[in-house]
mmCIF file of C-alpha atoms in Angstrom:
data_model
loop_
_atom_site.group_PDB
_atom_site.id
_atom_site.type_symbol
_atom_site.label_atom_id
_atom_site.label_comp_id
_atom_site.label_asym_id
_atom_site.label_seq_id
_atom_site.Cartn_x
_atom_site.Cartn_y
_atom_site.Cartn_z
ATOM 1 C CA UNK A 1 0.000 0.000 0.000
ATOM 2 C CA UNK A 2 1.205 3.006 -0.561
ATOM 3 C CA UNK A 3 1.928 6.155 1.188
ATOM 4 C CA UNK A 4 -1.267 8.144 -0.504
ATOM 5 C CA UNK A 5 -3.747 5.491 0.734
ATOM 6 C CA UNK A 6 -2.118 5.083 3.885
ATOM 7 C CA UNK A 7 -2.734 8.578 4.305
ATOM 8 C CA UNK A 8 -6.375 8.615 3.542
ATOM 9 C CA UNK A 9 -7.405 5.238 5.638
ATOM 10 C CA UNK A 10 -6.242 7.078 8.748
ATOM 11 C CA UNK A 11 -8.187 10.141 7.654
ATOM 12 C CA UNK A 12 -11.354 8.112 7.161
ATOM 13 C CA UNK A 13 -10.708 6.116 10.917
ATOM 14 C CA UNK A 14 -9.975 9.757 12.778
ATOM 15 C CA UNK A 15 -13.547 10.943 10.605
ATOM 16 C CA UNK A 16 -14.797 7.946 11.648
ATOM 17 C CA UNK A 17 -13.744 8.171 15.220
ATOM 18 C CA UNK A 18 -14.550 12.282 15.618
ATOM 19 C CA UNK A 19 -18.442 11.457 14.174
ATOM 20 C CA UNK A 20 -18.323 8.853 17.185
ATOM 21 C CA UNK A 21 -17.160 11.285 19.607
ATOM 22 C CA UNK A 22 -19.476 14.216 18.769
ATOM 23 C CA UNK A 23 -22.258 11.639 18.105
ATOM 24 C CA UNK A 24 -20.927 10.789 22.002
ATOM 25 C CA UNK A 25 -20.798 14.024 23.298
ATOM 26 C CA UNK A 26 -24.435 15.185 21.728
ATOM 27 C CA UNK A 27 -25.858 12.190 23.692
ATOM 28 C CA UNK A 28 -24.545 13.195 26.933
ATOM 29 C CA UNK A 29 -25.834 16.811 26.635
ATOM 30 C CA UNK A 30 -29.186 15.535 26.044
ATOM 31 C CA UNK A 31 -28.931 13.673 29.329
ATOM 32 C CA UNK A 32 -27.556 16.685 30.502
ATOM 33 C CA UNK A 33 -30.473 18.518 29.030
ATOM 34 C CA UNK A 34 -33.552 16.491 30.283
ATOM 35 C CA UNK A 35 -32.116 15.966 33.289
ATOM 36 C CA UNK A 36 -31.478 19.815 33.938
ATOM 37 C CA UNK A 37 -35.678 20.172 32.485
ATOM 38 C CA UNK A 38 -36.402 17.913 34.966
ATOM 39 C CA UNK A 39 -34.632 19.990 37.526
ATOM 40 C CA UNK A 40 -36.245 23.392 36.626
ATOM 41 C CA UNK A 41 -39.629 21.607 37.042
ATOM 42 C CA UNK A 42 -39.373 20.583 40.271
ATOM 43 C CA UNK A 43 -38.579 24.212 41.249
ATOM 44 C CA UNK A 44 -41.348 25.129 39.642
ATOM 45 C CA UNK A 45 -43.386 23.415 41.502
ATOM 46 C CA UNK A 46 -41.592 24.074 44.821
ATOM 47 C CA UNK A 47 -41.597 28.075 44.197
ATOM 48 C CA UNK A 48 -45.391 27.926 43.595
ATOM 49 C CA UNK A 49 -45.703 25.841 46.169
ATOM 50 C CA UNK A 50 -44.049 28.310 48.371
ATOM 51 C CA UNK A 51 -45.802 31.913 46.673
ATOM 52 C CA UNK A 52 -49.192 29.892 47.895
ATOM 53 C CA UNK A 53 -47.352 29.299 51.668
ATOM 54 C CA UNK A 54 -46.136 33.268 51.168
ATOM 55 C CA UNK A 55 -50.102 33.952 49.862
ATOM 56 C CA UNK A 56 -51.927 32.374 53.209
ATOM 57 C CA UNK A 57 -49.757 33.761 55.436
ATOM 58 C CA UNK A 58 -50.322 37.498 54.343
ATOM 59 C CA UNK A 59 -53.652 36.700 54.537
ATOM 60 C CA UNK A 60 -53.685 34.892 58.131
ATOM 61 C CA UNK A 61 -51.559 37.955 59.378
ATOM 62 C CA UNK A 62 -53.784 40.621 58.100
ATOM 63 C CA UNK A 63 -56.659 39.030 60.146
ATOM 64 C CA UNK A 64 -54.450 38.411 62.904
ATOM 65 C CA UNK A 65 -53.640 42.369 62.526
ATOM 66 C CA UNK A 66 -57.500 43.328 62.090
ATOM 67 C CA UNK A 67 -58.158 41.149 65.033
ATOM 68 C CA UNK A 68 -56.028 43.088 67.023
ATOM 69 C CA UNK A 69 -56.765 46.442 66.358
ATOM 70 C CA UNK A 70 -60.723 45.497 66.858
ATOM 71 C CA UNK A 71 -59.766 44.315 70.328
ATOM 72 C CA UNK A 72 -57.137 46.767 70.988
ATOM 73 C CA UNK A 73 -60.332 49.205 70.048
ATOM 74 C CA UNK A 74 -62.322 47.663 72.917
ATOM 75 C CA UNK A 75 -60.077 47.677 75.689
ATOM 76 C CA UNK A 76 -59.687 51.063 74.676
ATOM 77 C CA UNK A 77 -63.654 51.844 75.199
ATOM 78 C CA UNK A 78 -63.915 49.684 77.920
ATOM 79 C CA UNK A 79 -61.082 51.319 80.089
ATOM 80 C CA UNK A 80 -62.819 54.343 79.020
ATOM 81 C CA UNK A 81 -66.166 53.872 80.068
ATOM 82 C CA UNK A 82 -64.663 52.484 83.454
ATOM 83 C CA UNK A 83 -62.718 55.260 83.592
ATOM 84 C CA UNK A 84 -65.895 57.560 83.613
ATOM 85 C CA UNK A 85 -68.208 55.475 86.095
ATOM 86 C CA UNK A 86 -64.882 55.436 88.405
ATOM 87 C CA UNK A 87 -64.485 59.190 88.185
ATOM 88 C CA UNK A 88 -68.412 59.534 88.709
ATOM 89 C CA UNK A 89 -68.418 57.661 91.914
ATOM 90 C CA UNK A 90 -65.657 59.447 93.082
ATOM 91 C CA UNK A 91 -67.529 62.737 92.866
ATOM 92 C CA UNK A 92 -70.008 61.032 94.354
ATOM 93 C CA UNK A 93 -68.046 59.644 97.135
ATOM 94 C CA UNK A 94 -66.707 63.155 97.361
ATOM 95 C CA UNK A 95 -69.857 64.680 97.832
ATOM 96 C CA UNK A 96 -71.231 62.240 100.472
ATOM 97 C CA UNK A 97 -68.393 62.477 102.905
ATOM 98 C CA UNK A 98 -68.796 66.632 102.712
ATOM 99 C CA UNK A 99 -72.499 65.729 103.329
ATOM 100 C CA UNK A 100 -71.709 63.570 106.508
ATOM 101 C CA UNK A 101 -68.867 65.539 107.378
ATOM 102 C CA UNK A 102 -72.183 68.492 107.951
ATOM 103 C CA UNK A 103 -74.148 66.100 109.539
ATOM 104 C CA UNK A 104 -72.309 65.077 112.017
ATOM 105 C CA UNK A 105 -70.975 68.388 112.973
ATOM 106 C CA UNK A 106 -74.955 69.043 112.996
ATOM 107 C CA UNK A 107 -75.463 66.039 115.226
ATOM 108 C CA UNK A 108 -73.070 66.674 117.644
ATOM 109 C CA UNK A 109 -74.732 70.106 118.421
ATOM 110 C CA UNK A 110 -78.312 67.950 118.629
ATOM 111 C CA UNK A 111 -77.006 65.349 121.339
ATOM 112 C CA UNK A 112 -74.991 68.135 123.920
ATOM 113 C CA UNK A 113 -77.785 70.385 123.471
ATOM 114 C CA UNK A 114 -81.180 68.147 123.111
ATOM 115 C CA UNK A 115 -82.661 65.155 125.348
ATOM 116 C CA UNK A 116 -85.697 63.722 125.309
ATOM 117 C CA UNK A 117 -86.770 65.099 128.626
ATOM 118 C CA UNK A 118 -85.244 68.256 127.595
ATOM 119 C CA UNK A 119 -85.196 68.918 123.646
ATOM 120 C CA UNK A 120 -83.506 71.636 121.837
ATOM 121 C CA UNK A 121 -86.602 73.946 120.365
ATOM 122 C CA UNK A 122 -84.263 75.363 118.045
ATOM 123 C CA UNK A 123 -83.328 72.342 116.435
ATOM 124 C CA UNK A 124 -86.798 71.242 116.955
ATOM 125 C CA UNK A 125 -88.854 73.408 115.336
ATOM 126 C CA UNK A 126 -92.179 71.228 115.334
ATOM 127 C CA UNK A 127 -91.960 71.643 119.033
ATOM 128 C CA UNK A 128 -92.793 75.235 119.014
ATOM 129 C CA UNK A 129 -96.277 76.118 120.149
ATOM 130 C CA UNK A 130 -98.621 77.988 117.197
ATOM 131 C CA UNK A 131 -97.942 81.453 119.345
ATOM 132 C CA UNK A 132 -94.128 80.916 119.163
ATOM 133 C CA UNK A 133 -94.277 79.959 115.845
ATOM 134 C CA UNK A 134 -96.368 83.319 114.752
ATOM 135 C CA UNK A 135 -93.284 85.633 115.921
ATOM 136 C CA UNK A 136 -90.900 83.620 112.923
ATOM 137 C CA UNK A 137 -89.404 86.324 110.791
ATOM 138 C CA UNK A 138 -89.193 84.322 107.741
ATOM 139 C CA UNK A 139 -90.459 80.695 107.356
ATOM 140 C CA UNK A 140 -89.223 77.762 105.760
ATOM 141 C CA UNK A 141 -86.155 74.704 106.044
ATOM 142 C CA UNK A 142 -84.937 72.218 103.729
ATOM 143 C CA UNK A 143 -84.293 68.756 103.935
ATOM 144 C CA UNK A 144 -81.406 68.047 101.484
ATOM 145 C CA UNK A 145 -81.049 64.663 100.430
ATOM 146 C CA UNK A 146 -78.266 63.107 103.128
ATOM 147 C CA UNK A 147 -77.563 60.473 105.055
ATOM 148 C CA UNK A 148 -79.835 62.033 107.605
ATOM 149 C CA UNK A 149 -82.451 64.161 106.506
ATOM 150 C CA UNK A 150 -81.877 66.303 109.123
ATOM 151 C CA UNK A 151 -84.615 69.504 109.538
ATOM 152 C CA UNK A 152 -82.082 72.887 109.802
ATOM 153 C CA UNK A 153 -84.077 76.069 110.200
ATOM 154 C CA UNK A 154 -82.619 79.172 109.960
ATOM 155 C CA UNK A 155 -81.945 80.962 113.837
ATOM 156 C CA UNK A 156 -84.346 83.532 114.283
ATOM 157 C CA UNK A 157 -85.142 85.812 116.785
ATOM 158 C CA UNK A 158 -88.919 86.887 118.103
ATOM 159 C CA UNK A 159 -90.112 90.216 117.229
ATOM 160 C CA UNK A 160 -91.762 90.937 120.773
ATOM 161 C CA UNK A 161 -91.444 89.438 123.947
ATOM 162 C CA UNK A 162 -93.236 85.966 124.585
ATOM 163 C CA UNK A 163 -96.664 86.206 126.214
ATOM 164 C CA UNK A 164 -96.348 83.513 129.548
ATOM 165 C CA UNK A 165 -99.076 81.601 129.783
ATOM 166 C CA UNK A 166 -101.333 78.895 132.605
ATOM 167 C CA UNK A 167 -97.823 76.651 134.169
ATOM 168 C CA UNK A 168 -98.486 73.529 132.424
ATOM 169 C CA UNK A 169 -98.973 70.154 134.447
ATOM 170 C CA UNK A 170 -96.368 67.508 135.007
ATOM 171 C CA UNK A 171 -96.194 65.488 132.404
ATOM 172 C CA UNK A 172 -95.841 61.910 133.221
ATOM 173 C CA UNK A 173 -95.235 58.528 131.230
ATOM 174 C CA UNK A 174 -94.995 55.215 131.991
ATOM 175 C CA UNK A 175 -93.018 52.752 129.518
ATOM 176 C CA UNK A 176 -94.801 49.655 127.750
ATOM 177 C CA UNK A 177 -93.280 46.639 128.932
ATOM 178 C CA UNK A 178 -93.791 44.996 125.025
ATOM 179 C CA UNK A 179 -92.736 48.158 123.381
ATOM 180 C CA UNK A 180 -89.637 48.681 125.742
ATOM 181 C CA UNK A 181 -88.741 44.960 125.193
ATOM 182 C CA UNK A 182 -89.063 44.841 121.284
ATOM 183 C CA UNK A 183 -86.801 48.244 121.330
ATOM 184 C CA UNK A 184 -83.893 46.668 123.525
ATOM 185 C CA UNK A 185 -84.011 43.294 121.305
ATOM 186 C CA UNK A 186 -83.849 46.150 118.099
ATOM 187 C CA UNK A 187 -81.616 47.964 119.918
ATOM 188 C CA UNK A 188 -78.882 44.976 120.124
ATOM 189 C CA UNK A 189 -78.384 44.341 116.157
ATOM 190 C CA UNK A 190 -80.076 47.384 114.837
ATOM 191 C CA UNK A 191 -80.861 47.660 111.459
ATOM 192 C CA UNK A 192 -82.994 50.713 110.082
ATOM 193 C CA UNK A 193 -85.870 49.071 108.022
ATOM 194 C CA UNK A 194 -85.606 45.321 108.824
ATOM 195 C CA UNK A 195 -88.985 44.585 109.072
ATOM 196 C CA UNK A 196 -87.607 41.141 110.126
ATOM 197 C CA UNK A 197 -87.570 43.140 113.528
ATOM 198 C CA UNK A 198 -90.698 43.456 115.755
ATOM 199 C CA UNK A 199 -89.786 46.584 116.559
ATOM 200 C CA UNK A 200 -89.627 48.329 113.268
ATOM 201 C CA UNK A 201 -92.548 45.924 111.831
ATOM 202 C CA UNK A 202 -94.665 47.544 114.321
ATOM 203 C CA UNK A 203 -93.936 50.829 113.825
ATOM 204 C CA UNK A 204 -94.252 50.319 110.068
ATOM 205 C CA UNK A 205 -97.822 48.823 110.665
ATOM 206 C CA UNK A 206 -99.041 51.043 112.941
ATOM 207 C CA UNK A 207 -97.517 54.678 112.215
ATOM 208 C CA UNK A 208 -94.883 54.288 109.136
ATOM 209 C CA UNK A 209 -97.624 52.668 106.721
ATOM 210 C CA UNK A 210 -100.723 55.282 107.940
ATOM 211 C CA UNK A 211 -98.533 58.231 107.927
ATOM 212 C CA UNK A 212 -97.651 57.657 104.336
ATOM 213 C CA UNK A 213 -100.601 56.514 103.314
ATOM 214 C CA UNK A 214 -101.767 58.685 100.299
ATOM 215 C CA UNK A 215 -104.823 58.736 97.731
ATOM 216 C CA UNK A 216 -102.251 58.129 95.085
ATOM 217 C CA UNK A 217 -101.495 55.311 96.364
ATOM 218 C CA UNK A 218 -98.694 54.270 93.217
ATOM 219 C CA UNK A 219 -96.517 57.363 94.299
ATOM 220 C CA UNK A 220 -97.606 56.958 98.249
ATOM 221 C CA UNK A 221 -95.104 53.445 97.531
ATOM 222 C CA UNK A 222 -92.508 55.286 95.140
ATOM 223 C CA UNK A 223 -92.357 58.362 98.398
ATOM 224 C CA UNK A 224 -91.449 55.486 101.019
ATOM 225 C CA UNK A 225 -89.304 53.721 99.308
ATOM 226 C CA UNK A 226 -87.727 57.207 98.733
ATOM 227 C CA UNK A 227 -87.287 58.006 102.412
ATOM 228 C CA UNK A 228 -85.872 54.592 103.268
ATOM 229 C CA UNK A 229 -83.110 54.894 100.956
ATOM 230 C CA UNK A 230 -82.716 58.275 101.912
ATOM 231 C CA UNK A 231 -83.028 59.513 98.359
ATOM 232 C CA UNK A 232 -86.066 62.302 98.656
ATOM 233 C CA UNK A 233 -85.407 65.998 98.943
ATOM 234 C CA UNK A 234 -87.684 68.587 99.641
ATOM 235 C CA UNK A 235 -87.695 72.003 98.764
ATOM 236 C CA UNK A 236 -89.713 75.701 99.292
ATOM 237 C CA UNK A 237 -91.147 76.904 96.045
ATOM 238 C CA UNK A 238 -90.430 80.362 95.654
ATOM 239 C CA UNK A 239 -93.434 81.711 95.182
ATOM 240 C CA UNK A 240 -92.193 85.621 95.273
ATOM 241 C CA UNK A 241 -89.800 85.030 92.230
ATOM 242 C CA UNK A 242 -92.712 84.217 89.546
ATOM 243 C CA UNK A 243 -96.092 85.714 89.163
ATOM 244 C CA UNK A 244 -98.683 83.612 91.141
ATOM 245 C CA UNK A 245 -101.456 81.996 87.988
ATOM 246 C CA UNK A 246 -104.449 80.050 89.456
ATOM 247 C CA UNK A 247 -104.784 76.467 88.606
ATOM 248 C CA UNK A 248 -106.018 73.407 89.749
ATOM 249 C CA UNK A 249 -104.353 70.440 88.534
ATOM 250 C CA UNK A 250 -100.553 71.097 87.511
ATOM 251 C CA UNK A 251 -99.051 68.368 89.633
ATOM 252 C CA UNK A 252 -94.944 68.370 88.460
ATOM 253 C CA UNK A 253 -92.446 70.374 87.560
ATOM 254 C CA UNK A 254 -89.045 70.227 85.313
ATOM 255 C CA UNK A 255 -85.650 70.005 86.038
ATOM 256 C CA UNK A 256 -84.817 73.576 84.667
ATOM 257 C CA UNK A 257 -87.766 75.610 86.376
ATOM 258 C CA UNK A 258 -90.943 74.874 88.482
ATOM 259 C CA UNK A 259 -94.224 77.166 88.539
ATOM 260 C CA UNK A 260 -95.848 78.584 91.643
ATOM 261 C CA UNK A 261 -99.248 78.512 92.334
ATOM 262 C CA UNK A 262 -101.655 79.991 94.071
ATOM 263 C CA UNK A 263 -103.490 76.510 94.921
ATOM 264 C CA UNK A 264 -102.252 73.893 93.308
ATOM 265 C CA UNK A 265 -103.227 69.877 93.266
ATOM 266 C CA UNK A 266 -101.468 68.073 95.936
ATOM 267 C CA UNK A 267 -99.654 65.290 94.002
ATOM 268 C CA UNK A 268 -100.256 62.927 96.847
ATOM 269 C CA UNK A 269 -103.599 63.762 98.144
ATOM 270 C CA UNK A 270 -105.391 65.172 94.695
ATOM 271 C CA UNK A 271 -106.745 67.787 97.026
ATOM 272 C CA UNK A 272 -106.263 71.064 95.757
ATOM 273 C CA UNK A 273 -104.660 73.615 98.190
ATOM 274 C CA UNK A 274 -101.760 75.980 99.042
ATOM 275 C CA UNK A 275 -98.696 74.089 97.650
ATOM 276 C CA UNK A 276 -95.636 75.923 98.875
ATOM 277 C CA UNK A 277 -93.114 72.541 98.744
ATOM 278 C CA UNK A 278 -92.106 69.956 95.885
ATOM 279 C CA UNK A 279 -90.578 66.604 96.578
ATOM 280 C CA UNK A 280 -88.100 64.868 94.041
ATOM 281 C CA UNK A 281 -87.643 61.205 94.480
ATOM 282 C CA UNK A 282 -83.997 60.053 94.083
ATOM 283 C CA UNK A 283 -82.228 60.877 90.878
ATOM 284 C CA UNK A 284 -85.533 61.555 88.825
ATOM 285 C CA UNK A 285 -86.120 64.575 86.867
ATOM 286 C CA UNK A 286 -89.679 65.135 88.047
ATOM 287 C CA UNK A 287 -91.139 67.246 90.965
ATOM 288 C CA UNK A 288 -94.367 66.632 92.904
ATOM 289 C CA UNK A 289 -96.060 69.666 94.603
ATOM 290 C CA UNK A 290 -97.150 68.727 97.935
ATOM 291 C CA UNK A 291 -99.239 70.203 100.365
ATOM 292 C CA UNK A 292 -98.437 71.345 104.170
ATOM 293 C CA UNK A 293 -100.124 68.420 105.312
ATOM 294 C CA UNK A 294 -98.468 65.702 103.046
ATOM 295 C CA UNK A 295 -95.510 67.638 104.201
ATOM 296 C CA UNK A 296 -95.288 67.371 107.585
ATOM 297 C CA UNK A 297 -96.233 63.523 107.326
ATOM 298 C CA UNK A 298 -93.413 62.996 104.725
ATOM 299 C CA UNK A 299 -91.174 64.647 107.666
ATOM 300 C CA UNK A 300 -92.517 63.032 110.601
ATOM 301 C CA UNK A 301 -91.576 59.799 108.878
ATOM 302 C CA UNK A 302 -87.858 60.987 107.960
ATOM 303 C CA UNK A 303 -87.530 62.367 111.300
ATOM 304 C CA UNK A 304 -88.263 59.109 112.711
ATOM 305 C CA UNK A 305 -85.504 57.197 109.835
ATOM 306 C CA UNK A 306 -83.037 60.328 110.947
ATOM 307 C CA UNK A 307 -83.252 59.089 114.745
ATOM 308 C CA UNK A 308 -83.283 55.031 113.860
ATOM 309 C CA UNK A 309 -80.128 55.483 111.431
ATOM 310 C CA UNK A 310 -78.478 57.707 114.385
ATOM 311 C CA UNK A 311 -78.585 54.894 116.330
ATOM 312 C CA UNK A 312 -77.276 52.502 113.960
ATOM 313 C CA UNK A 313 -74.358 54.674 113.707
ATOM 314 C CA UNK A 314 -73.516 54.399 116.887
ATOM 315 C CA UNK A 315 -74.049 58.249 117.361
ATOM 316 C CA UNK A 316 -76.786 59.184 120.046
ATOM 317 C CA UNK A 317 -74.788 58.478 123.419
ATOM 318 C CA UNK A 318 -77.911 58.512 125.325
ATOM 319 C CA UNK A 319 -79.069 55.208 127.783
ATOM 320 C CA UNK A 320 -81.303 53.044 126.328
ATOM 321 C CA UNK A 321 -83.973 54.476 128.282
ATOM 322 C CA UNK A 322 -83.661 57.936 126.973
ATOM 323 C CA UNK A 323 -83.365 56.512 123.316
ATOM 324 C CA UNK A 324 -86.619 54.610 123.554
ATOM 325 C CA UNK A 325 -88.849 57.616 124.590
ATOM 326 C CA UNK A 326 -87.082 59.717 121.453
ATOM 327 C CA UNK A 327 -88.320 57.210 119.340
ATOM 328 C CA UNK A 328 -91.766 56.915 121.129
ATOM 329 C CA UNK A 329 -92.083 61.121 120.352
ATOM 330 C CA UNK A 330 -90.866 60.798 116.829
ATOM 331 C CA UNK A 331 -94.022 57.778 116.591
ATOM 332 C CA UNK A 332 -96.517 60.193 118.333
ATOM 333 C CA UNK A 333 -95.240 63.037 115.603
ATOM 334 C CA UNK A 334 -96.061 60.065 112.679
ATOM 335 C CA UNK A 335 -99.669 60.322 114.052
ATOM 336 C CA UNK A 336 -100.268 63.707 114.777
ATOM 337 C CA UNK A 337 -99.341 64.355 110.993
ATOM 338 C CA UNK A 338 -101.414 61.258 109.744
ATOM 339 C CA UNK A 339 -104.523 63.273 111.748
ATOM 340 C CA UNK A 340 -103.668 66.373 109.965
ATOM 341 C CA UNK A 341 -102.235 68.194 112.761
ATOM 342 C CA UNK A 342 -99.160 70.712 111.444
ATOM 343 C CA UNK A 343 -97.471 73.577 112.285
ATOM 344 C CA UNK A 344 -98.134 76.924 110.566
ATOM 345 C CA UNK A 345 -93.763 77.396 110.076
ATOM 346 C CA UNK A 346 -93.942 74.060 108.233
ATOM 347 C CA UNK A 347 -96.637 75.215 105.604
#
């Protein structure tokens, strides 16, 4: 063979041999090729797999943010509107111990200068005979709404000397043995208006109940249960202040303004006659015109609470004994006033 054809045989084999290679090579990137496809679809899947992970949780934390803004919004109100009933029983509060701070400055004068045997006129004005009484300067006292209810007239002086009359006789009592007993039992766990008690259940039958026994009988109830809590106030109406119309059946007033009258119906009786007092029953807006009589009975009764709760309190230093015939005056007041026995100062 010669050199030329030796020449081209090993040019054919290394042609040969390179188609093999590339032929080689081309295979092995198309392994290359799927497997890398393969690859990229498995990410694929994995990244949208992961934007839908990414997706829910934006969506759980903006409820999770909502959530807590609504409740952060609530505790907000809530501490709020605690905040205000905390700051109005503190005024309250306030304006209670200022009220018994008064009253027992008031009450100290009443038990070193009044006894039963002995009581102070001044603080006592329904003790006054009619002829005292007509000398007053001025008239009228107000019961504010306390924990009392204490009567405070104004100090006044008589315009002429006092006409002495006939000495009066001796008077002289003699204590029920029943009554004395059911006070001292009272008297050793008192309670104001436990009608548990046969002491106060008798005193509510026989002069409580009478006394404030009305012809409206629906605001007769709403009245007591106003004076046992120790929520009704009573007040003058000033009749000087607004011109005087006649009328016969205006009953209540408003909470900006009431109207005087020259006779006016008697919210509690339905009588019509010289209303010169109004009566507001705990935190109500309404007033109820009231006449002298209904008046005086209405105060006989919170008299009588004024006393009891006095006791309860631990105030009145007086012996039993003394404390019992207090009480027993403050009863016969309840039914002088249920007769329709009052004082001209009081109308």
């Amino acid at each position: 063979m010669s050199d030329h054809e030796r020449v081209l045989s090993r040019r054919s084999s290394l042609e040969i041999k390179e188609k093999e290679i590339r032929e080689r090579g081309s295979e092995i990137l198309r392994e290359q090729l799927d497997a890398t496809k393969k690859e990229l679809k498995l990410k694929d899947k994995e990244c949208e797999r992961l934007s839908q992970v990414r997706i829910q949780l934006e969506e759980e934390l903006e409820e999770l943010t909502a959530s807590l803004f609504e409740e952060a919004h609530k505790m907000v109100r809530e501490a709020n509107v605690k905040q205000a009933a905390a700051e109005k029983r503190l005024r309250e509060a306030q304006g209670k111990i200022d009220v018994l701070q008064a009253e027992v400055t008031a009450l100290k004068t009443l038990v070193l200068t009044s006894t039963p045997s002995t009581p102070n006129r001044q603080l006592h004005p329904q003790l006054l005979s009619p002829k005292a009484t007509s000398h007053k300067a001025g008239r009228g006292h107000t019961r504010n709404k306390s924990a009392s209810g204490i009567l405070q007239p104004t100090p006044e002086k008589p315009d002429g000397p006092s006409v002495s009359g006939p000495p009066a006789a001796e008077e002289q009592r003699e204590a029920d043995s029943t009554l004395y007993a059911e006070f001292l039992m009272w008297k050793d766990r008192p309670s104001s208006v436990d009608r548990a008690s046969a002491f106060i259940s008798r005193i509510y039958r026989e002069d409580i109940g009478p006394c404030l026994s009305f012809t409206r009988s629906q605001l007769s109830q709403s009245v007591q249960s106003a004076v046992e809590s120790n929520s009704l106030s009573i007040e003058p109406v000033a009749m000087s202040a607004i011109p005087m119309v006649k009328a016969t059946a205006i009953e209540c007033g408003g909470p900006n303004g009431f109207r005087a009258t020259i006779e006016t119906k008697c919210a509690l009786s339905g009588m019509s006659r010289l209303c010169r007092h109004r009566i507001k029953l705990g935190d109500k807006e309404s007033y109820y015109y009231i006449s002298p009589s209904s008046r005086a009975r209405i105060t006989a009764v919170c008299n009588f609470f004024t006393y009891i709760r006095y006791i309860q309190q631990g105030l009145v230093r007086h012996d039993a004994e003394q404390m019992f015939w207090e009480v027993m005056r403050l009863r016969s007041e309840m039914t002088v006033a249920k007769l329709g026995f009052y004082h001209t100062d009081q109308g």
